PDB file of C-alpha atoms in Angstrom:
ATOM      1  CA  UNK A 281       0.000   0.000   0.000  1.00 86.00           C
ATOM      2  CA  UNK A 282       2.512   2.593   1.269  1.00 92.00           C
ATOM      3  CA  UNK A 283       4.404   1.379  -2.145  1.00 94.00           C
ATOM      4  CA  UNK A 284       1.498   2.032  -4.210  1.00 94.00           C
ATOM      5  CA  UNK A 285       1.095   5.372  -2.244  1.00 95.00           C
ATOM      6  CA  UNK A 286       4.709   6.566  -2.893  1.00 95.00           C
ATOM      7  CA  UNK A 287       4.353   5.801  -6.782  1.00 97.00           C
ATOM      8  CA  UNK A 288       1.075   6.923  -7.626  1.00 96.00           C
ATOM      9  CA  UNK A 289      -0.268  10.045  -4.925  1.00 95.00           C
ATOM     10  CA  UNK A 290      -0.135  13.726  -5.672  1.00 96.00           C
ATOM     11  CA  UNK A 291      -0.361  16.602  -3.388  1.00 95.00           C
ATOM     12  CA  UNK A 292      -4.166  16.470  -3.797  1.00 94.00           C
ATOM     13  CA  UNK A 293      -4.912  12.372  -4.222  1.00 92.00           C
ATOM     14  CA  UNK A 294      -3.654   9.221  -2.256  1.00 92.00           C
ATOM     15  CA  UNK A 295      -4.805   6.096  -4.167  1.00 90.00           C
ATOM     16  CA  UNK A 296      -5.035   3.638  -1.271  1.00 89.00           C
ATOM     17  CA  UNK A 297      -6.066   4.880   2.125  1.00 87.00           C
ATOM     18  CA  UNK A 298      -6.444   2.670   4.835  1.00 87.00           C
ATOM     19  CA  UNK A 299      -8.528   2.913   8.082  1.00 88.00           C
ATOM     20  CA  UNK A 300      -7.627   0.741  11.080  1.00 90.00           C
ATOM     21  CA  UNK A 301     -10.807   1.833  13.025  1.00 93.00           C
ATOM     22  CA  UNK A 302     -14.337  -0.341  13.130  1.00 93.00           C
ATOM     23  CA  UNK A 303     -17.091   1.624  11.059  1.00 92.00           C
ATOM     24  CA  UNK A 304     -20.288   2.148  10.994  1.00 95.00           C
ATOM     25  CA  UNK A 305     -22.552   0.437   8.273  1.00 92.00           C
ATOM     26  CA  UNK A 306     -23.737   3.989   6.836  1.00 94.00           C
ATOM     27  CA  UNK A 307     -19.821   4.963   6.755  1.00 95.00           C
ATOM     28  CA  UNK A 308     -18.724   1.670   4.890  1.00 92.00           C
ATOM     29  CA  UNK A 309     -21.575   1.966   2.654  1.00 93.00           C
ATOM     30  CA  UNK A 310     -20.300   5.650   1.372  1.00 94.00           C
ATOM     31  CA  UNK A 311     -16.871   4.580   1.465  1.00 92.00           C
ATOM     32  CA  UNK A 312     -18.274   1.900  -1.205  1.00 92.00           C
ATOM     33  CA  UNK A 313     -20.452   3.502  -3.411  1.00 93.00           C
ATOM     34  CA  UNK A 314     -17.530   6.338  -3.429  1.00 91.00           C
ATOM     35  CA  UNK A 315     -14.597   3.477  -4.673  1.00 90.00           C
ATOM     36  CA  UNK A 316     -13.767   2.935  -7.919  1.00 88.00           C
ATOM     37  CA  UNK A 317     -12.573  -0.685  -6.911  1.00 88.00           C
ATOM     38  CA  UNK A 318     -13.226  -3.028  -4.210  1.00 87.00           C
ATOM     39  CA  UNK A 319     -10.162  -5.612  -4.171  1.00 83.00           C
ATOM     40  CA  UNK A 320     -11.568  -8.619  -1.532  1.00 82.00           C
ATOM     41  CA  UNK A 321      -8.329 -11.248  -0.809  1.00 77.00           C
ATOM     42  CA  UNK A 322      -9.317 -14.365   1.355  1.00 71.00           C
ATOM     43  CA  UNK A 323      -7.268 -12.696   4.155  1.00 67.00           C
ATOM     44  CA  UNK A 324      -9.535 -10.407   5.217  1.00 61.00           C
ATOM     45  CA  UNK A 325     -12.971 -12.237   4.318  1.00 57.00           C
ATOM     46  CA  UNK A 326     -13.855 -15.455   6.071  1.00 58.00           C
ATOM     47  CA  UNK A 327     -17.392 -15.275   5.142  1.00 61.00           C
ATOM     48  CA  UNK A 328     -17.648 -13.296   1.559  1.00 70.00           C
ATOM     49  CA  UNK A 329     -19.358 -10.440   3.291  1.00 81.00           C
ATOM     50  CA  UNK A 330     -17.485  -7.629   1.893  1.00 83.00           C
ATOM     51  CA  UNK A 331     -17.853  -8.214  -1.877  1.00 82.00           C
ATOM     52  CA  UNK A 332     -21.720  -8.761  -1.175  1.00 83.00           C
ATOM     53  CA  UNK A 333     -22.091  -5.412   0.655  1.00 89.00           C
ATOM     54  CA  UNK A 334     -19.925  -3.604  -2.218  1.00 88.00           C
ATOM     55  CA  UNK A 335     -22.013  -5.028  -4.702  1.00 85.00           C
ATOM     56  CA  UNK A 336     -25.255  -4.330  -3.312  1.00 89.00           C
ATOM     57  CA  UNK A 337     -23.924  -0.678  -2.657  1.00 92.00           C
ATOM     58  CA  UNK A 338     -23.036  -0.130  -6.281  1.00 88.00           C
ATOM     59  CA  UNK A 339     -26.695   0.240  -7.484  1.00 84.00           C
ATOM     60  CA  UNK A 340     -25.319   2.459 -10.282  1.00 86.00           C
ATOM     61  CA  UNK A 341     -23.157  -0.818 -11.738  1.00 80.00           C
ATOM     62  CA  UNK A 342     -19.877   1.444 -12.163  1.00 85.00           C
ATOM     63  CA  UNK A 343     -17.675   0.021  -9.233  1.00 85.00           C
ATOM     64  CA  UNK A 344     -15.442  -3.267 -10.310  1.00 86.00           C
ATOM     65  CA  UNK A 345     -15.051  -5.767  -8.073  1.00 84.00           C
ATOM     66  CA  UNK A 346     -11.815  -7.630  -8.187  1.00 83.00           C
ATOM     67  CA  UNK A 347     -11.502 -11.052  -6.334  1.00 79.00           C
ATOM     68  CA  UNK A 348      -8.973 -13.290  -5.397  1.00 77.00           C
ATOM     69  CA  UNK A 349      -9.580 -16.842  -6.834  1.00 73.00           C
ATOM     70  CA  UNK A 350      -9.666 -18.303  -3.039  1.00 74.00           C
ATOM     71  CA  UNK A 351     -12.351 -16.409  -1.440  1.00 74.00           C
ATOM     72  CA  UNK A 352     -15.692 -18.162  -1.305  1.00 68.00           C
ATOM     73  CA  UNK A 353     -17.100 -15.446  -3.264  1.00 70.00           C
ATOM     74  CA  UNK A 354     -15.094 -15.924  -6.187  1.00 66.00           C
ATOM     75  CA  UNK A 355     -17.220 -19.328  -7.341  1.00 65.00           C
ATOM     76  CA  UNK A 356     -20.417 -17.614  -7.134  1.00 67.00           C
ATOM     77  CA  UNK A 357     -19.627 -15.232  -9.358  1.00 66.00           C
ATOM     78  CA  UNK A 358     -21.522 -14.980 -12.436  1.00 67.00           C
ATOM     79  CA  UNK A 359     -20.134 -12.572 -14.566  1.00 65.00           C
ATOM     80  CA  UNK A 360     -16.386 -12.077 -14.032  1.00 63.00           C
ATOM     81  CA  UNK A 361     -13.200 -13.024 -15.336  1.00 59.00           C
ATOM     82  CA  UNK A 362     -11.209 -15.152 -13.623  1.00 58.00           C
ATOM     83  CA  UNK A 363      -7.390 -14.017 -13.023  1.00 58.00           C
ATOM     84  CA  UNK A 364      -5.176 -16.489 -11.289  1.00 60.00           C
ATOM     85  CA  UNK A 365      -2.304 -13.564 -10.409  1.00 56.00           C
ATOM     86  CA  UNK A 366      -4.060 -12.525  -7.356  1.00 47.00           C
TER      87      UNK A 366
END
């Protein structure tokens, strides 16, 4: 992340920003109908909760969701692409 940071940010946009603080549901759902991309790894979700919640918070069908090939979510998937380099 701080990588990505370093590379990409400019005085007036950081690309990834990270909050280590528990949120509330209205606050998660702006963050994800404000994101361009939701990236969901099987580290950080057991139960597939996250790329449900971005999805149903994307009712205008811009956002992408990217997932890695191991979460649970990634099987149910109907239309996607499937990328083994995550």
């Amino acid at each position: 992340m701080e990588r990505i940071n370093r590379k990409f940010e400019t005085s007036r946009w950081k690309p990834v920003i990270l909050i280590e603080r528990q949120c509330s549901h209205q606050e998660v759902g702006r963050y994800y109908r404000a994101a361009d991309i939701c990236l969901v790894t099987s580290l950080h979700d057991g139960m597939n909760l996250v790329a449900k919640e971005y999805l149903a918070a994307r009712k205008d069908c811009e956002g992408v969701l990217i997932l890695s090939r191991f979460t649970g979510a990634a099987s149910r998937a109907e239309r996607c692409t499937a990328r083994k380099s995550l």
